[in-house]
PDB file of C-alpha atoms in Angstrom:
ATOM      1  CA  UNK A   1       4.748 -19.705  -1.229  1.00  0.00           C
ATOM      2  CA  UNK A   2       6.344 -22.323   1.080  1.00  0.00           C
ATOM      3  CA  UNK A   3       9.933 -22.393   0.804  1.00  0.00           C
ATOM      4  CA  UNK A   4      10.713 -19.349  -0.617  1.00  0.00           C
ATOM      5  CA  UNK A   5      13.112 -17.046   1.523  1.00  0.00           C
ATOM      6  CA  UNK A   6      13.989 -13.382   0.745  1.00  0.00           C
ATOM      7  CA  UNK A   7      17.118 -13.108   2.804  1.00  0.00           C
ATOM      8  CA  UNK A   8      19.179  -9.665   3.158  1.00  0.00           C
ATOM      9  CA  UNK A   9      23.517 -10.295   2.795  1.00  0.00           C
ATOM     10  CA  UNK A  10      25.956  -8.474   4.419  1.00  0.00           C
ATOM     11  CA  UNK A  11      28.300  -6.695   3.104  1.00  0.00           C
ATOM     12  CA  UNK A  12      31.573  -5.743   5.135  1.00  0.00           C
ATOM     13  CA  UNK A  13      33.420  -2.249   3.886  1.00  0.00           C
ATOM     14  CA  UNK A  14      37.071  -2.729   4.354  1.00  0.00           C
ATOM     15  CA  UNK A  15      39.876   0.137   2.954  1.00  0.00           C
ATOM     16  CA  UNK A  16      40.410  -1.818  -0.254  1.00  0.00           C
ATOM     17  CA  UNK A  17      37.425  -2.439  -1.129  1.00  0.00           C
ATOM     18  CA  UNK A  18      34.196  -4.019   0.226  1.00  0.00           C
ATOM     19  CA  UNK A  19      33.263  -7.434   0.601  1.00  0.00           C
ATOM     20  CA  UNK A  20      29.851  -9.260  -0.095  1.00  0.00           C
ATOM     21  CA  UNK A  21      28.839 -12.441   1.939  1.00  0.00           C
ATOM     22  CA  UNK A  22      28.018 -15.524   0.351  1.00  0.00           C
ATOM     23  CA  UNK A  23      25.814 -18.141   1.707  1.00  0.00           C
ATOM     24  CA  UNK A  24      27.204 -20.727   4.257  1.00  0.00           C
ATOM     25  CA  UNK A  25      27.333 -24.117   4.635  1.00  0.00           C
ATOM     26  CA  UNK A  26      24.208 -25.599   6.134  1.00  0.00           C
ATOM     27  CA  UNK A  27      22.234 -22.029   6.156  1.00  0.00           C
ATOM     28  CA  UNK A  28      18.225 -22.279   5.182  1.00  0.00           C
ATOM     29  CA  UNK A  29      18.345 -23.223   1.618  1.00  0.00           C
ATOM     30  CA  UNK A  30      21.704 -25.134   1.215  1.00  0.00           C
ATOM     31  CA  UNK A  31      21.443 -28.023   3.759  1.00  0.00           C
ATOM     32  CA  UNK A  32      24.246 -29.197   1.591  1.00  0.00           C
ATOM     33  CA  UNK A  33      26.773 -28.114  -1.608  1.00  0.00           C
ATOM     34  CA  UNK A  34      25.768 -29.091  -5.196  1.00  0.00           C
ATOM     35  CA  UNK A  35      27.391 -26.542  -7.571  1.00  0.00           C
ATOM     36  CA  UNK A  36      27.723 -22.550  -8.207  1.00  0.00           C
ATOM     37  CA  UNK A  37      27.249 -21.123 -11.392  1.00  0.00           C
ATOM     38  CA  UNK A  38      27.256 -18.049 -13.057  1.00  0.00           C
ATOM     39  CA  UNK A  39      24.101 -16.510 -15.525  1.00  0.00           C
ATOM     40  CA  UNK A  40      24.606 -13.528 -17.724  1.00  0.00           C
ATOM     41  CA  UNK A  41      21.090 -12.235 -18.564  1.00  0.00           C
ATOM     42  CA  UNK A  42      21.065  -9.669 -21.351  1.00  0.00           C
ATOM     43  CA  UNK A  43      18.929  -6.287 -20.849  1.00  0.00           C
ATOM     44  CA  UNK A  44      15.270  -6.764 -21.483  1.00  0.00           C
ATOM     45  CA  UNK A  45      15.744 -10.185 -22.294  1.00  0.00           C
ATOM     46  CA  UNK A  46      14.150 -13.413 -20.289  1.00  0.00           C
ATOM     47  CA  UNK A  47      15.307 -16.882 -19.316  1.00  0.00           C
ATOM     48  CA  UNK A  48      12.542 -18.834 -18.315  1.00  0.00           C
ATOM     49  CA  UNK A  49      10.281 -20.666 -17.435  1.00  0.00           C
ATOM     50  CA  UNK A  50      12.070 -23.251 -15.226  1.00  0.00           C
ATOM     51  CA  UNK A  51      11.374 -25.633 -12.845  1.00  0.00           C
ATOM     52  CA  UNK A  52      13.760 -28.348 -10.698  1.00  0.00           C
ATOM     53  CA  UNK A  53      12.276 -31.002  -8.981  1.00  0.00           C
ATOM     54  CA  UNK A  54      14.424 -31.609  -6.514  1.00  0.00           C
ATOM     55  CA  UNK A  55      17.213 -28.715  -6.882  1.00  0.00           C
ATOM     56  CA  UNK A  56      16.668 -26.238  -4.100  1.00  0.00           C
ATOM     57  CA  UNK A  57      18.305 -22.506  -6.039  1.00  0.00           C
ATOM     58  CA  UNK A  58      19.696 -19.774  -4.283  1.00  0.00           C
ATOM     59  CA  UNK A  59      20.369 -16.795  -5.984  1.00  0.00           C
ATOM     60  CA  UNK A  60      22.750 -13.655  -5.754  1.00  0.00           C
ATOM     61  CA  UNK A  61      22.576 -10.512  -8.398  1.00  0.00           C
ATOM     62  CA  UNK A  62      26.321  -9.738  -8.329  1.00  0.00           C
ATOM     63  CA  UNK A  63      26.112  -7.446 -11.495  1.00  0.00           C
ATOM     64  CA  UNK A  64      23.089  -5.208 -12.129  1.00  0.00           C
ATOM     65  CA  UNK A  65      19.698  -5.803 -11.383  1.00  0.00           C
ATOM     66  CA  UNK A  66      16.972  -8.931 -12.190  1.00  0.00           C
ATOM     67  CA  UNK A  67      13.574  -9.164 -12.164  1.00  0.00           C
ATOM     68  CA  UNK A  68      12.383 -12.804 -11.019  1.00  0.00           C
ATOM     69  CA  UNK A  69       9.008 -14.057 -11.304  1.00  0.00           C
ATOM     70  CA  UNK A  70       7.577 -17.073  -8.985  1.00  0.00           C
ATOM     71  CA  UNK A  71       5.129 -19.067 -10.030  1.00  0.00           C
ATOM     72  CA  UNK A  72       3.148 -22.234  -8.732  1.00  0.00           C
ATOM     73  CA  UNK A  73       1.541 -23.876 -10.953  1.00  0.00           C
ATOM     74  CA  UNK A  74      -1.909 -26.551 -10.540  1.00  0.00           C
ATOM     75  CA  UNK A  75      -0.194 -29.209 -11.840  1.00  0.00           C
ATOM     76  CA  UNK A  76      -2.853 -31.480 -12.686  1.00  0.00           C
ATOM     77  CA  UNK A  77      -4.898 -28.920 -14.917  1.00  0.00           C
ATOM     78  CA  UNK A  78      -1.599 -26.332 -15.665  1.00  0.00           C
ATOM     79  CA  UNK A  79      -2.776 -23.333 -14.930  1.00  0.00           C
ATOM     80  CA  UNK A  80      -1.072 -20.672 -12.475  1.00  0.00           C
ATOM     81  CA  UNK A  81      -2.296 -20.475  -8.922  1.00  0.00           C
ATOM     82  CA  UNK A  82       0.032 -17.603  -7.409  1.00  0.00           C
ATOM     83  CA  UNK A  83       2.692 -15.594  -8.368  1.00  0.00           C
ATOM     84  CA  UNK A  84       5.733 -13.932  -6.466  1.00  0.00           C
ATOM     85  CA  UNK A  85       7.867 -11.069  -7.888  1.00  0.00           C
ATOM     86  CA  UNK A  86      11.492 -10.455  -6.487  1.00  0.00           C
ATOM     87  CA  UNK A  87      13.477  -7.705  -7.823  1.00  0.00           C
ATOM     88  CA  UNK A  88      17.696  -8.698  -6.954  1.00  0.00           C
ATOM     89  CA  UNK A  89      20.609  -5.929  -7.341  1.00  0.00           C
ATOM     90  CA  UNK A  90      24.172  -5.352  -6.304  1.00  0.00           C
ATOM     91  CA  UNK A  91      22.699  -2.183  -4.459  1.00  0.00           C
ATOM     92  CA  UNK A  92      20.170  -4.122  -2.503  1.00  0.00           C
ATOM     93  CA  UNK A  93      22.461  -7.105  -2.176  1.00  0.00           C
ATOM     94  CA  UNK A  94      20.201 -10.280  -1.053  1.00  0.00           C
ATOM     95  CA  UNK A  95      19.359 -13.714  -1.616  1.00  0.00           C
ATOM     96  CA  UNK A  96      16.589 -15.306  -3.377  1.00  0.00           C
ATOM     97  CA  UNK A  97      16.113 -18.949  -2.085  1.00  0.00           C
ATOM     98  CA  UNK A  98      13.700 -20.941  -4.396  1.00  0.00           C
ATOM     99  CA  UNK A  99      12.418 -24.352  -3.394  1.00  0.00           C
ATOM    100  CA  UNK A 100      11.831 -27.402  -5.982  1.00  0.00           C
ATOM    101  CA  UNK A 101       8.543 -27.711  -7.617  1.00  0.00           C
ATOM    102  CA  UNK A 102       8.219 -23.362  -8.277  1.00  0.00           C
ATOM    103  CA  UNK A 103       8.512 -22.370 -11.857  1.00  0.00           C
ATOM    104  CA  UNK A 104      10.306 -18.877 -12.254  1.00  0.00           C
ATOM    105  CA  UNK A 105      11.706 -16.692 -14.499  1.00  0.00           C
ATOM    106  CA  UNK A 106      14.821 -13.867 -14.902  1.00  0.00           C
ATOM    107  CA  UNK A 107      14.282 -11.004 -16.218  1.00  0.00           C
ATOM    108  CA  UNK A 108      17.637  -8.691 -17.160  1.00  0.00           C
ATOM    109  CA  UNK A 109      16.503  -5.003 -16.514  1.00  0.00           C
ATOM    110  CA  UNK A 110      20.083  -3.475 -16.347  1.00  0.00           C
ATOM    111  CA  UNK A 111      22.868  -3.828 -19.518  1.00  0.00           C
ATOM    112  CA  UNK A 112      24.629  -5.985 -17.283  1.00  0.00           C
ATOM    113  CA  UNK A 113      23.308  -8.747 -15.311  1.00  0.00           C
ATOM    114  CA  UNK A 114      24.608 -11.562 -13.494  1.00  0.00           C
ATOM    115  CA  UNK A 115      23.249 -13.984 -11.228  1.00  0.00           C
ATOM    116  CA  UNK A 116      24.949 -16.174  -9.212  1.00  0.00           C
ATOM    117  CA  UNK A 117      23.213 -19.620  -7.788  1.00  0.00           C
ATOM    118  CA  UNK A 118      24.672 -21.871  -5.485  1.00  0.00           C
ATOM    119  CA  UNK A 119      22.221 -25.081  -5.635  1.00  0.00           C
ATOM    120  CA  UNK A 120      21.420 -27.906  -3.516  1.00  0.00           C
ATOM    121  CA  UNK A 121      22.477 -30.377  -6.232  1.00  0.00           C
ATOM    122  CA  UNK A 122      24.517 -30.697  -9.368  1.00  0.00           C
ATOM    123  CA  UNK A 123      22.569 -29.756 -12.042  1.00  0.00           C
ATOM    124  CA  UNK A 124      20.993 -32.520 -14.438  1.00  0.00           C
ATOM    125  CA  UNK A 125      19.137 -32.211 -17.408  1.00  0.00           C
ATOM    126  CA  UNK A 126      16.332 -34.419 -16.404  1.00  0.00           C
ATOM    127  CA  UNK A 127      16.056 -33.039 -13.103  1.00  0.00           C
ATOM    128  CA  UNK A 128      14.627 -29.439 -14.323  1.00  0.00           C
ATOM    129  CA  UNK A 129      12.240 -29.219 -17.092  1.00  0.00           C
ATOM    130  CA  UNK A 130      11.085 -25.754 -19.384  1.00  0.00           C
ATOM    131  CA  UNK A 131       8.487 -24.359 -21.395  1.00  0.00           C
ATOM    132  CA  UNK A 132       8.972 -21.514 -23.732  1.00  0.00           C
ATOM    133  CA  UNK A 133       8.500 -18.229 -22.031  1.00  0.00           C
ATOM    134  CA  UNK A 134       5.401 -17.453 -24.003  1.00  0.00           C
ATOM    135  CA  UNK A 135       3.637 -20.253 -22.721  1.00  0.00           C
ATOM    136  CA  UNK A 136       0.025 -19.773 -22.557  1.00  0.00           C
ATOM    137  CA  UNK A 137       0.028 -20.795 -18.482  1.00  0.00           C
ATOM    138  CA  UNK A 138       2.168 -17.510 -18.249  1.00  0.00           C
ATOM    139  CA  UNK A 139       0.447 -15.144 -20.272  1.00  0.00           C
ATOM    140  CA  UNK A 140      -0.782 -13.250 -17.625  1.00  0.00           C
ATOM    141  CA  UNK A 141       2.917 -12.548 -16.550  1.00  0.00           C
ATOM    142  CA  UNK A 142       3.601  -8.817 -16.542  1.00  0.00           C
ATOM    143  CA  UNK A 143       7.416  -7.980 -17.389  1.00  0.00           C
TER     144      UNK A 143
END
């Protein structure tokens, strides 16, 4: 899918601990700064199905591990064309960049989960919109 970037993060191991790189200014994916946020996904639960239309995501698993499904969608008649699956962990600390106009779901697989994004834009309720993650576009969806 165009736009999508699966990008590895370093992490530096220092005597008191290690540290995990971020994402930079102006890197593939954040041209510019919106806003970070936090998301706590509970074990075996999903949030989804989203979908910005002009908010570029780029997500970080700080705290356990996430499933996340990628989905583009026909539009015009609503029914799935291709799918993407990611799986995003502390222990295989990457990035997930996801461009507008993908819908996706998060899938919690550990107790813990956490998922940081650092977005494009500041987020704004009419700028995203949802569908219930039983939709019958999704259906085919395998958790």
């Amino acid at each position: 899918m165009e736009g999508v970037h699966f990008t590895k993060l370093k992490i530096y191991d220092t005597q008191k601990g290690p540290v995990y790189k971020g994402i930079p200014n102006g890197e593939v994916g954040l041209e510019q700064y919106g806003e970070s946020y936090f998301s706590f996904i509970n074990q075996d639960q999903i949030k989804g199905w989203k979908c910005h239309k002009i908010m570029t995501c780029n997500l970080i698993c700080i705290t356990g591990e996430v499933k996340i499904v990628l989905c583009k969608i026909d539009e015009k008649n609503f029914h799935l064309i291709d799918t993407m699956e990611f799986i995003l962990s502390r222990e295989k600390y990457s990035r997930l960049t996801i461009p507008p106009g993908l819908w996706f779901g998060i899938k919690g697989q550990q107790e813990e989960n956490i998922v940081l994004n650092v977005s494009d834009k500041v987020h704004e309720d009419d700028e995203v919109k949802s569908l219930n993650i039983q939709h019958p576009s999704f259906v085919k969806i395998k958790w």
